[in-house]
Tab-separated table of C-alpha atoms in Angstrom:
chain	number	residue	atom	x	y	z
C	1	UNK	CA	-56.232	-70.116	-88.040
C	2	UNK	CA	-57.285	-68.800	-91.067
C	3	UNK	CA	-60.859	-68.764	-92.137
C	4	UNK	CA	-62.297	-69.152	-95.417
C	5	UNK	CA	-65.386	-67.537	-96.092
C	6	UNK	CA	-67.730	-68.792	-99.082
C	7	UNK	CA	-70.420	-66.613	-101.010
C	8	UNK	CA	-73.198	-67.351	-101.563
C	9	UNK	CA	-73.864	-70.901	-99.546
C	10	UNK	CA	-76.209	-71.960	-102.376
C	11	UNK	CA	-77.502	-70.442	-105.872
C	12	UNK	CA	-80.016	-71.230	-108.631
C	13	UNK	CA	-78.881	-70.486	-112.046
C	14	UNK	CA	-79.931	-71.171	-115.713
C	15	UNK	CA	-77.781	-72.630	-117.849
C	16	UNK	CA	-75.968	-70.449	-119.908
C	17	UNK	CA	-75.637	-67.623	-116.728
C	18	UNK	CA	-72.647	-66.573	-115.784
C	19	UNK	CA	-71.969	-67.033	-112.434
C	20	UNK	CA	-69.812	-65.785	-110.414
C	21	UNK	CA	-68.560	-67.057	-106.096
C	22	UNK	CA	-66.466	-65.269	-104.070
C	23	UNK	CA	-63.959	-66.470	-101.188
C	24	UNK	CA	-62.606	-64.471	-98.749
C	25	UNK	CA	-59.707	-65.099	-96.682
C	26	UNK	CA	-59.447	-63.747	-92.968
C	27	UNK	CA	-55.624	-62.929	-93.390
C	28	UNK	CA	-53.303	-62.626	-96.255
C	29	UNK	CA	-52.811	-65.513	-98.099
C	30	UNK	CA	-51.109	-64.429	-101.105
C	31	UNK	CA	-52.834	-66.827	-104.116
C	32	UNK	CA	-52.337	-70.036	-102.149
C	33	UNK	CA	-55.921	-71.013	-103.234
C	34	UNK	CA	-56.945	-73.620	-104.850
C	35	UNK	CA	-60.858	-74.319	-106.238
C	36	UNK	CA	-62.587	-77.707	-106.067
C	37	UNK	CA	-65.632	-78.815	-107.755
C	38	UNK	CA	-67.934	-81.639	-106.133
C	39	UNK	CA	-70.961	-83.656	-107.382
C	40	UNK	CA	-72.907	-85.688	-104.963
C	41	UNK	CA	-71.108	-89.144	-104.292
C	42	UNK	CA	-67.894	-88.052	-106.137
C	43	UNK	CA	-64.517	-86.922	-105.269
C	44	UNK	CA	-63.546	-83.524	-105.453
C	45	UNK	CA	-62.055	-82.556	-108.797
C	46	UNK	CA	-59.947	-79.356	-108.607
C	47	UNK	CA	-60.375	-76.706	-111.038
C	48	UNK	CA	-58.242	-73.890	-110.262
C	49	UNK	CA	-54.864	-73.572	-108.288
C	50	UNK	CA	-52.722	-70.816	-107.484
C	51	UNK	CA	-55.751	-68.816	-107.699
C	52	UNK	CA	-56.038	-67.797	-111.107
C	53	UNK	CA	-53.921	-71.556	-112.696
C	54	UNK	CA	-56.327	-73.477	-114.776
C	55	UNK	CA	-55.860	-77.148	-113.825
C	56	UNK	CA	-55.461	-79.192	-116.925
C	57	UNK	CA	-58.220	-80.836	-118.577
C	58	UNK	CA	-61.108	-78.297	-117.218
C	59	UNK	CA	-62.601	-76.210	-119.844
C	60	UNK	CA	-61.811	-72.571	-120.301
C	61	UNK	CA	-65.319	-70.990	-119.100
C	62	UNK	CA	-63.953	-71.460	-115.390
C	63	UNK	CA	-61.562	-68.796	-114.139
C	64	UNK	CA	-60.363	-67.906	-111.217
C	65	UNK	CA	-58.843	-64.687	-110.024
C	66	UNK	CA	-57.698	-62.616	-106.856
C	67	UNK	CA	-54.822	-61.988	-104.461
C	68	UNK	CA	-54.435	-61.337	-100.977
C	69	UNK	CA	-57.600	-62.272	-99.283
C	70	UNK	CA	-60.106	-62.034	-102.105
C	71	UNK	CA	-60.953	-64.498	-105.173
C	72	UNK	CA	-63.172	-65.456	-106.983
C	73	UNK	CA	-64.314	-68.231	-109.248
C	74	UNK	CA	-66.336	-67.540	-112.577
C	75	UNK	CA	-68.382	-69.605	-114.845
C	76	UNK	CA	-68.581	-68.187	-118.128
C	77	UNK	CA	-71.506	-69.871	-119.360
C	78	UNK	CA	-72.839	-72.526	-117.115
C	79	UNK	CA	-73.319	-76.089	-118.625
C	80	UNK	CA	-75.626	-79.049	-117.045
C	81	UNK	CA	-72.625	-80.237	-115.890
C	82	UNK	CA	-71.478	-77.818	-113.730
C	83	UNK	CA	-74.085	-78.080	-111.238
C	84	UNK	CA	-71.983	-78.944	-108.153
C	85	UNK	CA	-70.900	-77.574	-105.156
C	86	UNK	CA	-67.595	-75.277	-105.224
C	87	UNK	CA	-64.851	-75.457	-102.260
C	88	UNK	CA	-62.229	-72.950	-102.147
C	89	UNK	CA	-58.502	-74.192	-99.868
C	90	UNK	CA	-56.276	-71.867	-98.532
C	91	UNK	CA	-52.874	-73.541	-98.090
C	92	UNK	CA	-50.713	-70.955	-97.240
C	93	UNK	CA	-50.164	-71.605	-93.617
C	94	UNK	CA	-51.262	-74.247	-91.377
C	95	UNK	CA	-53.826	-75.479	-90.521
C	96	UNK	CA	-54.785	-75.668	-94.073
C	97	UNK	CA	-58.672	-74.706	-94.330
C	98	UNK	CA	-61.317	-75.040	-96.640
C	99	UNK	CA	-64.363	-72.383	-96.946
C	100	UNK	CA	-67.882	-73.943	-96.339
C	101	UNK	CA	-68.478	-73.984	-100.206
C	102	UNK	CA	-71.059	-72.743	-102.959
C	103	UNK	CA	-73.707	-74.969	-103.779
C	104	UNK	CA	-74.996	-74.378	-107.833
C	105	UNK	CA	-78.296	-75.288	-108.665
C	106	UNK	CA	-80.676	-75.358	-111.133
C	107	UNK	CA	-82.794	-72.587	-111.734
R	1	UNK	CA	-49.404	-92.002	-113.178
R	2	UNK	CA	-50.465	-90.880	-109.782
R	3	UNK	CA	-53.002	-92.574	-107.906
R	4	UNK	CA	-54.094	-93.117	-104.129
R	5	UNK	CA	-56.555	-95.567	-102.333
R	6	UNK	CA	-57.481	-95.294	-98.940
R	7	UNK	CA	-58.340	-98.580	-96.505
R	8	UNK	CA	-59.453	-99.594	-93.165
R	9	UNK	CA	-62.702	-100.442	-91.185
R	10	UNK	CA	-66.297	-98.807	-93.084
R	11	UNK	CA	-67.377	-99.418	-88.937
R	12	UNK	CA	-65.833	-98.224	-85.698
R	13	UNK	CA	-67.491	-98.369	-82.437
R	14	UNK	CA	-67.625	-95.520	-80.243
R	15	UNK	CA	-63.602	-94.551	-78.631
R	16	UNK	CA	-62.085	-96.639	-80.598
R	17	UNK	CA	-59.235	-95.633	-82.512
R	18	UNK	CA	-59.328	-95.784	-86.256
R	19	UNK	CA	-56.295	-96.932	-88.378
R	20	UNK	CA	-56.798	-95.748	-92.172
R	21	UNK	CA	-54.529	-96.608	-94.455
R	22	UNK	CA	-53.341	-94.506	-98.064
R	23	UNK	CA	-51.721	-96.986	-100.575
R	24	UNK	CA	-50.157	-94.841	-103.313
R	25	UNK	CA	-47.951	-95.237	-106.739
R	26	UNK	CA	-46.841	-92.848	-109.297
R	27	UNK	CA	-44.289	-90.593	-107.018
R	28	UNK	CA	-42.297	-91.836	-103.778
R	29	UNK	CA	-41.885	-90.292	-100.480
R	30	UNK	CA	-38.073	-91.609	-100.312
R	31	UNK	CA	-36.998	-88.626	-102.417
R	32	UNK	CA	-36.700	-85.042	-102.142
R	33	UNK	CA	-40.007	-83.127	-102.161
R	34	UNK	CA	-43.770	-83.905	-101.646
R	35	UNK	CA	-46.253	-85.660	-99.076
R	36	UNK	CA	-49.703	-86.868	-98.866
R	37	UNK	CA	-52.003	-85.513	-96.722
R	38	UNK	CA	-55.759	-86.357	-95.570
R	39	UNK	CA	-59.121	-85.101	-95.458
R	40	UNK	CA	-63.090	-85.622	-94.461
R	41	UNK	CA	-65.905	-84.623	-95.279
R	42	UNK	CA	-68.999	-85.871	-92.745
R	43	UNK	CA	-72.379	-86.481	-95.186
R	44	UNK	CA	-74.058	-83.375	-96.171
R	45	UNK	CA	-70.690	-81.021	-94.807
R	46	UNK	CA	-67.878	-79.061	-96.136
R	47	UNK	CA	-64.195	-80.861	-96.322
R	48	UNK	CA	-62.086	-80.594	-93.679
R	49	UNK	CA	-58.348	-80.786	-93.440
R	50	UNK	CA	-57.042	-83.460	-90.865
R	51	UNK	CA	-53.263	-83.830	-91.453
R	52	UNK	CA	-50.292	-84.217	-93.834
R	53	UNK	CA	-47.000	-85.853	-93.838
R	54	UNK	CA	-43.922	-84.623	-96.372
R	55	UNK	CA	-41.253	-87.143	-97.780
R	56	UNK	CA	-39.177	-85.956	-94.708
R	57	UNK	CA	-41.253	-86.618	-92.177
R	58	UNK	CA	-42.401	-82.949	-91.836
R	59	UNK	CA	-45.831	-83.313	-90.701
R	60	UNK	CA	-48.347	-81.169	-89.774
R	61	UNK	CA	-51.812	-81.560	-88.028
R	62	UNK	CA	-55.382	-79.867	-87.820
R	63	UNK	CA	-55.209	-77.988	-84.027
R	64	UNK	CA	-58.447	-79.024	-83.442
R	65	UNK	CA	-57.789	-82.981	-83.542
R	66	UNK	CA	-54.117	-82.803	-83.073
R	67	UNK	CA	-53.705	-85.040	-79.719
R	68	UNK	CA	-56.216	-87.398	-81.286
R	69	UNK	CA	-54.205	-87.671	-85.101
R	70	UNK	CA	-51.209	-89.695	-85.993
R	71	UNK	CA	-50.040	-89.931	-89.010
R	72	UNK	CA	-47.012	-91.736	-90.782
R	73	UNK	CA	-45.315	-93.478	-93.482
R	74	UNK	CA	-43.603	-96.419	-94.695
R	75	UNK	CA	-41.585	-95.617	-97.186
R	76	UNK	CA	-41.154	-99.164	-98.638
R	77	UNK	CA	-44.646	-99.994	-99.216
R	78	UNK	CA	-45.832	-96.482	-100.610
R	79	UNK	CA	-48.198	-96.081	-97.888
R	80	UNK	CA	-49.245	-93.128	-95.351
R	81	UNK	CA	-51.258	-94.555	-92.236
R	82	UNK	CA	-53.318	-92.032	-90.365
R	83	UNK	CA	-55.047	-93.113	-87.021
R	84	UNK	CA	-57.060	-90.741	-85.051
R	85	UNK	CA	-57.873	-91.694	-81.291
R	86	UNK	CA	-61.353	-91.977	-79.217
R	87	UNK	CA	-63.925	-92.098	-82.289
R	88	UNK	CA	-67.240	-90.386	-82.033
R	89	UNK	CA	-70.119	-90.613	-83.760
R	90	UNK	CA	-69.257	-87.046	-85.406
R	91	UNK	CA	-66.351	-88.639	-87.123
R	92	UNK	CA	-68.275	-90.239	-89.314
R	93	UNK	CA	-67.277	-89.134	-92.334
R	94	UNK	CA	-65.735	-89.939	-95.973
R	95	UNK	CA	-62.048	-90.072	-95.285
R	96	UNK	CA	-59.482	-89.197	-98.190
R	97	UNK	CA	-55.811	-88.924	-99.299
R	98	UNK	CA	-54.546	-86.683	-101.159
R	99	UNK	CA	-51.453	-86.215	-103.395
R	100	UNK	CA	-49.223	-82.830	-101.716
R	101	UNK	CA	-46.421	-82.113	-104.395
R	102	UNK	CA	-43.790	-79.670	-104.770
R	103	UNK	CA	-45.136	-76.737	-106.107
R	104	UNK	CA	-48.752	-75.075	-106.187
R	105	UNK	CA	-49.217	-77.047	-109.354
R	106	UNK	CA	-49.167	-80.205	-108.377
R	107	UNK	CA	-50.791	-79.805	-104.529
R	108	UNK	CA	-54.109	-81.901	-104.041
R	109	UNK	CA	-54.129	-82.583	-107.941
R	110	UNK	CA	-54.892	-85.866	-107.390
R	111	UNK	CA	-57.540	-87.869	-104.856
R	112	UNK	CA	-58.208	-91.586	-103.771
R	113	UNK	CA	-62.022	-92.142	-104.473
R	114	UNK	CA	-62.512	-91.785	-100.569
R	115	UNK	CA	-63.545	-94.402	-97.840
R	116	UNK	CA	-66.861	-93.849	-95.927
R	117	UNK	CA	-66.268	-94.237	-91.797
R	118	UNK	CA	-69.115	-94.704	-89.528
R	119	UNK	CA	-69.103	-94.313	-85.797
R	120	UNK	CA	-71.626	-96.215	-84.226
R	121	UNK	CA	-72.431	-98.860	-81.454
């Protein structure tokens, strides 16, 4: 199985910061990654696929980059609204797997 | 428009099986291309992916539950069923489906809102 590691597990940031999570992959995954955003008692909303793919509808300040076993997501500028924990997904190969997410808060 | 809903019991006893249900409209499993796949999340944890099921049957389990999972679907009535075996109270969990298309683009774009399972006596 591959695992997905998350970095940090929780961080306090002002808004306006830029912020910056990391996810590393225990094997090669190529950029089958995909990034999800979470707020408490809601559905997961995903931001970025294909690792670096902005998904529609989410505004530029998130990004998303990396290959291979490394990636990253960055907040430009960070809003109220992006408090929220961050999941990274690998779906490369089975089982698919999720890293144990990023947890934003307020500074 | 794509959308999924998930149903079944909010309340299983203890090794019961659960039967959830994914009722979705927008794309079809009858053609070419695509699946829908599910996932938990227990309160307070990180999601977890259970199982997924393409539009040719293809389908594809998490190791760690696989002789517990089942998971199918009827074509004619746009719906995936997933029932997992001998409940416990660490299933309980919010259960979702999730929309698997045909390229990176369109994998887990789109979620039901989720349905909260509880395992107790």
């Amino acid at each position: 199985d591959i695992q997905m590691t998350q970095s940090p597990s929780a961080m306090s940031a002002s808004v306006g910061d830029r912020v910056t999570m990391t996810c590393r992959a225990s094997q090669d995954i190529s950029n089958y990654l995909a990034w999800f955003q979470q707020k408490p008692g809601k559905v997961p909303k995903r931001l970025i696929y294909g690792a670096s793919s902005l998904q529609s509808g989410v505004p530029s300040r998130f990004s998303g980059s990396g290959s291979g076993t490394e990636f990253t997501l960055t907040i430009s500028s960070l809003q109220p609204e992006d408090f929220a924990t961050y999941y990274c997904l690998q779906h490369n190969s089975y089982p698919l797997t999720f890293g144990g997410g990023t947890k934003v808060e307020i500074k | 428009q794509i959308t999924l809903k998930e149903s079944g019991p909010t309340l299983v006893k203890p090794t019961q099986t659960l039967t959830l249900t994914c009722t979705f409209s927008g794309f079809s499993l009858s053609t070419s291309g695509g699946g829908v796949g599910w996932l938990r999340q227990p309160p307070g944890k990180a999601l977890e992916w259970l199982a997924l099921i393409y539009w040719n049957d293809e389908n594809h389990h998490s190791p760690s539950l696989k002789s517990r999972l089942t998971i199918t679907k009827d074509t004619s009535k746009n719906q995936v069923v997933l029932t997992m075996s001998n409940m416990d109270p660490v299933d309980t969990a919010t259960y979702y489906c999730v929309h698997i298309g045909t390229t990176m683009a369109t994998n887990f774009d789109y979620w039901g809102q989720g349905t909260l399972v509880t395992v107790s006596s």
